[in-house]
Amino acid sequence: NAGVMQNPRHLVRRRGQEARLRCSPMKGHSHVYWYRQLPEEGLKFMVYLQKENIIDESGMPKERFSAEFPKEGPSILRIQQVVRGDSAAYFCASSPVAGAPGSTGELFFGEGSRLTVL
Amino acid sequence: AQSVAQPEDQVNVAEGNPLTVKCTYSVSGNPYLFWYVQYPNRGLQFLLKYITGDNLVKGSYGFEAEFNKSQTSFHLKKPSALVSDSALYFCAVRSDKLIFGTGTRLQVFP
């Protein structure tokens, strides 16, 4: 059973460009979470999604950031018109439905996508 | 609002000595508490969790944590530290999502 897959692992963008980060959850997981980790800091929650639904986006910046988890395919975190302050590691995590077989409460994390904005 | 606090930015310990990484929490209702470890340039790995039951929880790599309701703490412990335990450790509390503490960097010296 493959873990949470994130790509690209490293992404370099110039200011003003767009960044797209992809996340494929573990097989059987229907919940996806995105977190951002700035250098030497902890993880900040950004958004929580289920298939075709945004459940909680309280951690998402109001502008330039968007996320989706379509019926088919990976979850996408999109950052438009990137600025240097967007440079960070972006982590995706997944979990099964609470109470479902295999649900044990913890989130399973990918290896992260490291965005550098020049 | 649910939150966790990790009061130490860094903990230094000699190899072979016991280690403790502190975490306190603030929740309404019963807490779901977690510890994760992050090695350099890697994702987070789950170590252990407290949902209910015994206050002493055993996890991966010889780590354990003690849930203390009266002190609202969930400190991570290991009886004998290894150099390879050097990493960033995060305490977290879960409601519908995981809320992380700021992390504690553990440095184990040979």
PDB file of C-alpha atoms in Angstrom:
ATOM      1  CA  ASN A   1       0.000   0.000   0.000  1.00  0.00           C
ATOM      2  CA  ALA A   2       1.738   3.110  -1.222  1.00  0.00           C
ATOM      3  CA  GLY A   3       1.900   6.025   1.138  1.00  0.00           C
ATOM      4  CA  VAL A   4       0.844   9.580   0.489  1.00  0.00           C
ATOM      5  CA  MET A   5       2.490  10.709  -2.737  1.00  0.00           C
ATOM      6  CA  GLN A   6       3.379  14.307  -3.331  1.00  0.00           C
ATOM      7  CA  ASN A   7       4.899  15.856  -6.415  1.00  0.00           C
ATOM      8  CA  PRO A   8       6.931  17.619  -7.316  1.00  0.00           C
ATOM      9  CA  ARG A   9       9.296  17.208  -4.388  1.00  0.00           C
ATOM     10  CA  HIS A  10      11.053  20.417  -5.310  1.00  0.00           C
ATOM     11  CA  LEU A  11       9.687  23.314  -7.313  1.00  0.00           C
ATOM     12  CA  VAL A  12      11.369  26.579  -8.242  1.00  0.00           C
ATOM     13  CA  ARG A  13       9.304  29.480  -9.455  1.00  0.00           C
ATOM     14  CA  ARG A  14       9.967  33.123 -10.191  1.00  0.00           C
ATOM     15  CA  ARG A  15       7.841  35.800  -8.589  1.00  0.00           C
ATOM     16  CA  GLY A  16       4.514  36.117 -10.360  1.00  0.00           C
ATOM     17  CA  GLN A  17       4.418  32.571 -11.688  1.00  0.00           C
ATOM     18  CA  GLU A  18       1.997  29.875 -10.629  1.00  0.00           C
ATOM     19  CA  ALA A  19       2.814  26.847  -8.506  1.00  0.00           C
ATOM     20  CA  ARG A  20       0.787  23.640  -8.568  1.00  0.00           C
ATOM     21  CA  LEU A  21       1.400  20.994  -5.963  1.00  0.00           C
ATOM     22  CA  ARG A  22      -0.170  17.581  -6.227  1.00  0.00           C
ATOM     23  CA  CYS A  23      -1.086  15.024  -3.603  1.00  0.00           C
ATOM     24  CA  SER A  24      -2.363  11.492  -4.011  1.00  0.00           C
ATOM     25  CA  PRO A  25      -3.704  10.144  -0.710  1.00  0.00           C
ATOM     26  CA  MET A  26      -3.174   6.646   0.529  1.00  0.00           C
ATOM     27  CA  LYS A  27      -5.427   4.057  -1.029  1.00  0.00           C
ATOM     28  CA  GLY A  28      -8.782   4.035   0.691  1.00  0.00           C
ATOM     29  CA  HIS A  29      -8.331   7.482   2.226  1.00  0.00           C
ATOM     30  CA  SER A  30     -10.952  10.046   1.372  1.00  0.00           C
ATOM     31  CA  HIS A  31      -9.733  12.994   3.462  1.00  0.00           C
ATOM     32  CA  VAL A  32      -6.851  15.218   2.458  1.00  0.00           C
ATOM     33  CA  TYR A  33      -5.164  17.956   4.474  1.00  0.00           C
ATOM     34  CA  TRP A  34      -2.607  20.528   3.398  1.00  0.00           C
ATOM     35  CA  TYR A  35      -0.102  22.072   5.779  1.00  0.00           C
ATOM     36  CA  ARG A  36       2.625  24.646   5.261  1.00  0.00           C
ATOM     37  CA  GLN A  37       5.951  24.653   7.050  1.00  0.00           C
ATOM     38  CA  LEU A  38       8.074  27.757   6.870  1.00  0.00           C
ATOM     39  CA  PRO A  39      11.810  27.369   7.473  1.00  0.00           C
ATOM     40  CA  GLU A  40      12.535  26.536  11.098  1.00  0.00           C
ATOM     41  CA  GLU A  41       8.866  26.706  12.014  1.00  0.00           C
ATOM     42  CA  GLY A  42       6.073  24.325  12.806  1.00  0.00           C
ATOM     43  CA  LEU A  43       3.272  23.139  10.585  1.00  0.00           C
ATOM     44  CA  LYS A  44       0.364  25.425   9.929  1.00  0.00           C
ATOM     45  CA  PHE A  45      -2.943  23.980   8.827  1.00  0.00           C
ATOM     46  CA  MET A  46      -4.166  25.314   5.510  1.00  0.00           C
ATOM     47  CA  VAL A  47      -7.126  23.315   4.229  1.00  0.00           C
ATOM     48  CA  TYR A  48      -9.065  20.098   4.724  1.00  0.00           C
ATOM     49  CA  LEU A  49     -10.847  18.481   1.815  1.00  0.00           C
ATOM     50  CA  GLN A  50     -12.929  15.482   0.979  1.00  0.00           C
ATOM     51  CA  LYS A  51     -13.684  14.408  -2.556  1.00  0.00           C
ATOM     52  CA  GLU A  52     -15.233  17.390  -4.360  1.00  0.00           C
ATOM     53  CA  ASN A  53     -15.710  19.256  -1.076  1.00  0.00           C
ATOM     54  CA  ILE A  54     -13.742  21.779   0.908  1.00  0.00           C
ATOM     55  CA  ILE A  55     -14.519  21.063   4.552  1.00  0.00           C
ATOM     56  CA  ASP A  56     -12.307  23.622   6.284  1.00  0.00           C
ATOM     57  CA  GLU A  57     -10.196  26.281   4.602  1.00  0.00           C
ATOM     58  CA  SER A  58      -9.673  28.447   7.654  1.00  0.00           C
ATOM     59  CA  GLY A  59      -5.900  28.331   7.244  1.00  0.00           C
ATOM     60  CA  MET A  60      -5.780  29.337   3.608  1.00  0.00           C
ATOM     61  CA  PRO A  61      -4.640  32.844   2.713  1.00  0.00           C
ATOM     62  CA  LYS A  62      -7.561  34.774   1.294  1.00  0.00           C
ATOM     63  CA  GLU A  63      -5.887  35.525  -1.997  1.00  0.00           C
ATOM     64  CA  ARG A  64      -3.832  33.585  -4.530  1.00  0.00           C
ATOM     65  CA  PHE A  65      -4.236  30.200  -2.827  1.00  0.00           C
ATOM     66  CA  SER A  66      -6.767  27.559  -3.781  1.00  0.00           C
ATOM     67  CA  ALA A  67      -7.188  23.836  -3.298  1.00  0.00           C
ATOM     68  CA  GLU A  68      -9.274  21.119  -4.830  1.00  0.00           C
ATOM     69  CA  PHE A  69      -9.784  17.393  -4.504  1.00  0.00           C
ATOM     70  CA  PRO A  70     -11.665  16.226  -7.572  1.00  0.00           C
ATOM     71  CA  LYS A  71     -13.645  13.044  -7.902  1.00  0.00           C
ATOM     72  CA  GLU A  72     -10.835  11.574  -9.968  1.00  0.00           C
ATOM     73  CA  GLY A  73      -7.173  12.348  -9.584  1.00  0.00           C
ATOM     74  CA  PRO A  74      -4.984  13.948  -6.972  1.00  0.00           C
ATOM     75  CA  SER A  75      -5.630  16.886  -4.729  1.00  0.00           C
ATOM     76  CA  ILE A  76      -4.103  20.111  -6.050  1.00  0.00           C
ATOM     77  CA  LEU A  77      -2.831  23.069  -4.070  1.00  0.00           C
ATOM     78  CA  ARG A  78      -2.517  26.031  -6.403  1.00  0.00           C
ATOM     79  CA  ILE A  79      -0.644  29.219  -5.652  1.00  0.00           C
ATOM     80  CA  GLN A  80      -1.044  32.017  -8.148  1.00  0.00           C
ATOM     81  CA  GLN A  81       1.371  34.907  -8.610  1.00  0.00           C
ATOM     82  CA  VAL A  82       3.851  33.505  -6.130  1.00  0.00           C
ATOM     83  CA  VAL A  83       5.893  35.797  -3.910  1.00  0.00           C
ATOM     84  CA  ARG A  84       9.086  35.094  -1.997  1.00  0.00           C
ATOM     85  CA  GLY A  85       7.136  34.659   1.216  1.00  0.00           C
ATOM     86  CA  ASP A  86       5.438  31.604  -0.307  1.00  0.00           C
ATOM     87  CA  SER A  87       8.757  29.742  -0.165  1.00  0.00           C
ATOM     88  CA  ALA A  88       8.082  26.855   2.186  1.00  0.00           C
ATOM     89  CA  ALA A  89       7.550  23.136   2.430  1.00  0.00           C
ATOM     90  CA  TYR A  90       3.985  22.127   1.713  1.00  0.00           C
ATOM     91  CA  PHE A  91       2.847  18.867   3.233  1.00  0.00           C
ATOM     92  CA  CYS A  92      -0.147  16.805   2.361  1.00  0.00           C
ATOM     93  CA  ALA A  93      -1.692  14.287   4.714  1.00  0.00           C
ATOM     94  CA  SER A  94      -4.547  11.854   4.346  1.00  0.00           C
ATOM     95  CA  SER A  95      -6.838   9.823   6.543  1.00  0.00           C
ATOM     96  CA  PRO A  96      -9.764   7.504   6.082  1.00  0.00           C
ATOM     97  CA  VAL A  97     -13.275   8.430   7.119  1.00  0.00           C
ATOM     98  CA  ALA A  98     -13.532   8.609  10.909  1.00  0.00           C
ATOM     99  CA  GLY A  99     -14.900   5.367  12.219  1.00  0.00           C
ATOM    100  CA  ALA A 100     -14.166   3.440   9.037  1.00  0.00           C
ATOM    101  CA  PRO A 101     -12.118   0.225   9.148  1.00  0.00           C
ATOM    102  CA  GLY A 102      -8.482   1.200   9.398  1.00  0.00           C
ATOM    103  CA  SER A 103      -9.320   4.546  10.900  1.00  0.00           C
ATOM    104  CA  THR A 104      -7.062   5.091  13.866  1.00  0.00           C
ATOM    105  CA  GLY A 105      -7.131   8.843  14.195  1.00  0.00           C
ATOM    106  CA  GLU A 106      -3.706   9.768  12.948  1.00  0.00           C
ATOM    107  CA  LEU A 107      -2.913  11.466   9.685  1.00  0.00           C
ATOM    108  CA  PHE A 108      -0.436   9.995   7.235  1.00  0.00           C
ATOM    109  CA  PHE A 109       1.947  12.492   5.706  1.00  0.00           C
ATOM    110  CA  GLY A 110       3.703  12.729   2.386  1.00  0.00           C
ATOM    111  CA  GLU A 111       7.334  13.744   2.009  1.00  0.00           C
ATOM    112  CA  GLY A 112       6.396  17.287   1.130  1.00  0.00           C
ATOM    113  CA  SER A 113       6.847  19.658  -1.792  1.00  0.00           C
ATOM    114  CA  ARG A 114       9.463  22.307  -1.288  1.00  0.00           C
ATOM    115  CA  LEU A 115       8.683  25.510  -3.104  1.00  0.00           C
ATOM    116  CA  THR A 116      11.388  28.080  -3.696  1.00  0.00           C
ATOM    117  CA  VAL A 117      10.407  31.439  -5.129  1.00  0.00           C
ATOM    118  CA  LEU A 118      13.234  33.396  -6.697  1.00  0.00           C
TER     119      LEU A 118
ATOM    120  CA  ALA B   1     -10.098  26.522  20.422  1.00  0.00           C
ATOM    121  CA  GLN B   2      -7.862  23.501  20.699  1.00  0.00           C
ATOM    122  CA  SER B   3      -4.128  24.046  20.967  1.00  0.00           C
ATOM    123  CA  VAL B   4      -0.878  22.489  22.076  1.00  0.00           C
ATOM    124  CA  ALA B   5       2.216  24.140  23.436  1.00  0.00           C
ATOM    125  CA  GLN B   6       5.769  22.907  23.289  1.00  0.00           C
ATOM    126  CA  PRO B   7       7.678  25.163  25.650  1.00  0.00           C
ATOM    127  CA  GLU B   8      11.169  24.094  24.608  1.00  0.00           C
ATOM    128  CA  ASP B   9      12.613  25.001  21.226  1.00  0.00           C
ATOM    129  CA  GLN B  10      15.469  22.590  21.745  1.00  0.00           C
ATOM    130  CA  VAL B  11      16.350  19.748  24.078  1.00  0.00           C
ATOM    131  CA  ASN B  12      19.894  18.486  24.379  1.00  0.00           C
ATOM    132  CA  VAL B  13      20.681  15.117  25.914  1.00  0.00           C
ATOM    133  CA  ALA B  14      23.641  12.771  26.003  1.00  0.00           C
ATOM    134  CA  GLU B  15      23.337   9.406  24.341  1.00  0.00           C
ATOM    135  CA  GLY B  16      22.172   6.777  26.801  1.00  0.00           C
ATOM    136  CA  ASN B  17      20.445   9.261  29.066  1.00  0.00           C
ATOM    137  CA  PRO B  18      16.674   9.503  29.403  1.00  0.00           C
ATOM    138  CA  LEU B  19      14.936  12.194  27.404  1.00  0.00           C
ATOM    139  CA  THR B  20      11.734  14.150  27.851  1.00  0.00           C
ATOM    140  CA  VAL B  21      10.100  16.460  25.333  1.00  0.00           C
ATOM    141  CA  LYS B  22       7.311  18.489  26.872  1.00  0.00           C
ATOM    142  CA  CYS B  23       3.837  19.176  25.555  1.00  0.00           C
ATOM    143  CA  THR B  24       0.784  20.735  27.161  1.00  0.00           C
ATOM    144  CA  TYR B  25      -2.621  20.944  25.602  1.00  0.00           C
ATOM    145  CA  SER B  26      -5.832  22.911  25.750  1.00  0.00           C
ATOM    146  CA  VAL B  27      -8.998  21.230  24.517  1.00  0.00           C
ATOM    147  CA  SER B  28     -12.681  21.156  25.154  1.00  0.00           C
ATOM    148  CA  GLY B  29     -13.828  17.615  25.734  1.00  0.00           C
ATOM    149  CA  ASN B  30     -11.688  14.533  25.531  1.00  0.00           C
ATOM    150  CA  PRO B  31      -8.322  15.087  23.886  1.00  0.00           C
ATOM    151  CA  TYR B  32      -6.928  13.108  21.000  1.00  0.00           C
ATOM    152  CA  LEU B  33      -3.176  13.652  21.308  1.00  0.00           C
ATOM    153  CA  PHE B  34      -0.349  12.694  18.988  1.00  0.00           C
ATOM    154  CA  TRP B  35       3.411  12.828  18.636  1.00  0.00           C
ATOM    155  CA  TYR B  36       5.138  12.993  15.276  1.00  0.00           C
ATOM    156  CA  VAL B  37       8.820  13.102  14.355  1.00  0.00           C
ATOM    157  CA  GLN B  38      10.381  14.876  11.392  1.00  0.00           C
ATOM    158  CA  TYR B  39      13.856  14.113  10.087  1.00  0.00           C
ATOM    159  CA  PRO B  40      15.628  16.676   7.898  1.00  0.00           C
ATOM    160  CA  ASN B  41      13.954  17.246   4.533  1.00  0.00           C
ATOM    161  CA  ARG B  42      11.382  14.564   5.244  1.00  0.00           C
ATOM    162  CA  GLY B  43       7.703  14.353   6.048  1.00  0.00           C
ATOM    163  CA  LEU B  44       6.223  13.670   9.448  1.00  0.00           C
ATOM    164  CA  GLN B  45       6.231  10.186  10.856  1.00  0.00           C
ATOM    165  CA  PHE B  46       3.669   9.099  13.399  1.00  0.00           C
ATOM    166  CA  LEU B  47       5.147   8.007  16.746  1.00  0.00           C
ATOM    167  CA  LEU B  48       2.220   7.449  19.088  1.00  0.00           C
ATOM    168  CA  LYS B  49      -1.184   8.664  20.143  1.00  0.00           C
ATOM    169  CA  TYR B  50      -3.515   8.871  23.108  1.00  0.00           C
ATOM    170  CA  ILE B  51      -7.206   8.416  22.469  1.00  0.00           C
ATOM    171  CA  THR B  52      -8.428   6.733  25.624  1.00  0.00           C
ATOM    172  CA  GLY B  53      -7.348   4.066  28.076  1.00  0.00           C
ATOM    173  CA  ASP B  54      -3.973   3.745  29.766  1.00  0.00           C
ATOM    174  CA  ASN B  55      -2.261   7.015  30.491  1.00  0.00           C
ATOM    175  CA  LEU B  56       1.114   5.610  29.437  1.00  0.00           C
ATOM    176  CA  VAL B  57       1.207   5.122  25.707  1.00  0.00           C
ATOM    177  CA  LYS B  58       3.972   3.200  23.973  1.00  0.00           C
ATOM    178  CA  GLY B  59       4.968   3.988  20.426  1.00  0.00           C
ATOM    179  CA  SER B  60       7.566   3.513  17.740  1.00  0.00           C
ATOM    180  CA  TYR B  61      11.350   3.449  18.240  1.00  0.00           C
ATOM    181  CA  GLY B  62      11.080   2.939  21.996  1.00  0.00           C
ATOM    182  CA  PHE B  63       9.247   6.198  22.649  1.00  0.00           C
ATOM    183  CA  GLU B  64       6.407   6.538  25.098  1.00  0.00           C
ATOM    184  CA  ALA B  65       4.236   9.362  26.335  1.00  0.00           C
ATOM    185  CA  GLU B  66       2.317   9.949  29.509  1.00  0.00           C
ATOM    186  CA  PHE B  67      -1.102  11.531  29.410  1.00  0.00           C
ATOM    187  CA  ASN B  68      -1.722  13.604  32.540  1.00  0.00           C
ATOM    188  CA  LYS B  69      -5.200  15.038  32.671  1.00  0.00           C
ATOM    189  CA  SER B  70      -4.727  17.141  35.799  1.00  0.00           C
ATOM    190  CA  GLN B  71      -1.659  18.829  34.353  1.00  0.00           C
ATOM    191  CA  THR B  72      -3.008  18.810  30.783  1.00  0.00           C
ATOM    192  CA  SER B  73       0.288  17.398  29.607  1.00  0.00           C
ATOM    193  CA  PHE B  74       1.412  14.741  27.170  1.00  0.00           C
ATOM    194  CA  HIS B  75       5.185  14.586  27.510  1.00  0.00           C
ATOM    195  CA  LEU B  76       7.210  12.380  25.191  1.00  0.00           C
ATOM    196  CA  LYS B  77       9.818  10.186  26.840  1.00  0.00           C
ATOM    197  CA  LYS B  78      12.454   7.615  26.092  1.00  0.00           C
ATOM    198  CA  PRO B  79      14.516   5.793  28.723  1.00  0.00           C
ATOM    199  CA  SER B  80      17.768   5.812  26.762  1.00  0.00           C
ATOM    200  CA  ALA B  81      18.411   8.282  23.941  1.00  0.00           C
ATOM    201  CA  LEU B  82      20.196   7.418  20.715  1.00  0.00           C
ATOM    202  CA  VAL B  83      22.090   9.795  18.445  1.00  0.00           C
ATOM    203  CA  SER B  84      19.717   8.715  15.689  1.00  0.00           C
ATOM    204  CA  ASP B  85      16.792  10.137  17.708  1.00  0.00           C
ATOM    205  CA  SER B  86      18.031  13.632  16.846  1.00  0.00           C
ATOM    206  CA  ALA B  87      15.159  15.212  14.930  1.00  0.00           C
ATOM    207  CA  LEU B  88      12.265  17.649  15.194  1.00  0.00           C
ATOM    208  CA  TYR B  89       9.378  16.454  17.347  1.00  0.00           C
ATOM    209  CA  PHE B  90       5.824  17.729  17.101  1.00  0.00           C
ATOM    210  CA  CYS B  91       2.984  17.324  19.531  1.00  0.00           C
ATOM    211  CA  ALA B  92      -0.516  17.610  18.060  1.00  0.00           C
ATOM    212  CA  VAL B  93      -4.154  17.591  19.097  1.00  0.00           C
ATOM    213  CA  ARG B  94      -6.944  16.525  16.814  1.00  0.00           C
ATOM    214  CA  SER B  95     -10.440  17.799  16.358  1.00  0.00           C
ATOM    215  CA  ASP B  96     -11.423  17.492  12.712  1.00  0.00           C
ATOM    216  CA  LYS B  97      -7.822  18.323  11.803  1.00  0.00           C
ATOM    217  CA  LEU B  98      -4.465  18.071  13.499  1.00  0.00           C
ATOM    218  CA  ILE B  99      -3.251  21.201  15.263  1.00  0.00           C
ATOM    219  CA  PHE B 100       0.488  21.102  15.804  1.00  0.00           C
ATOM    220  CA  GLY B 101       2.748  22.629  18.375  1.00  0.00           C
ATOM    221  CA  THR B 102       5.717  24.657  17.252  1.00  0.00           C
ATOM    222  CA  GLY B 103       8.073  21.712  17.500  1.00  0.00           C
ATOM    223  CA  THR B 104      11.037  20.820  19.670  1.00  0.00           C
ATOM    224  CA  ARG B 105      14.401  20.037  18.195  1.00  0.00           C
ATOM    225  CA  LEU B 106      16.001  17.101  19.987  1.00  0.00           C
ATOM    226  CA  GLN B 107      19.767  16.895  19.813  1.00  0.00           C
ATOM    227  CA  VAL B 108      21.374  13.747  21.184  1.00  0.00           C
ATOM    228  CA  PHE B 109      25.120  14.020  21.659  1.00  0.00           C
ATOM    229  CA  PRO B 110      27.439  11.000  21.502  1.00  0.00           C
TER     230      PRO B 110
END
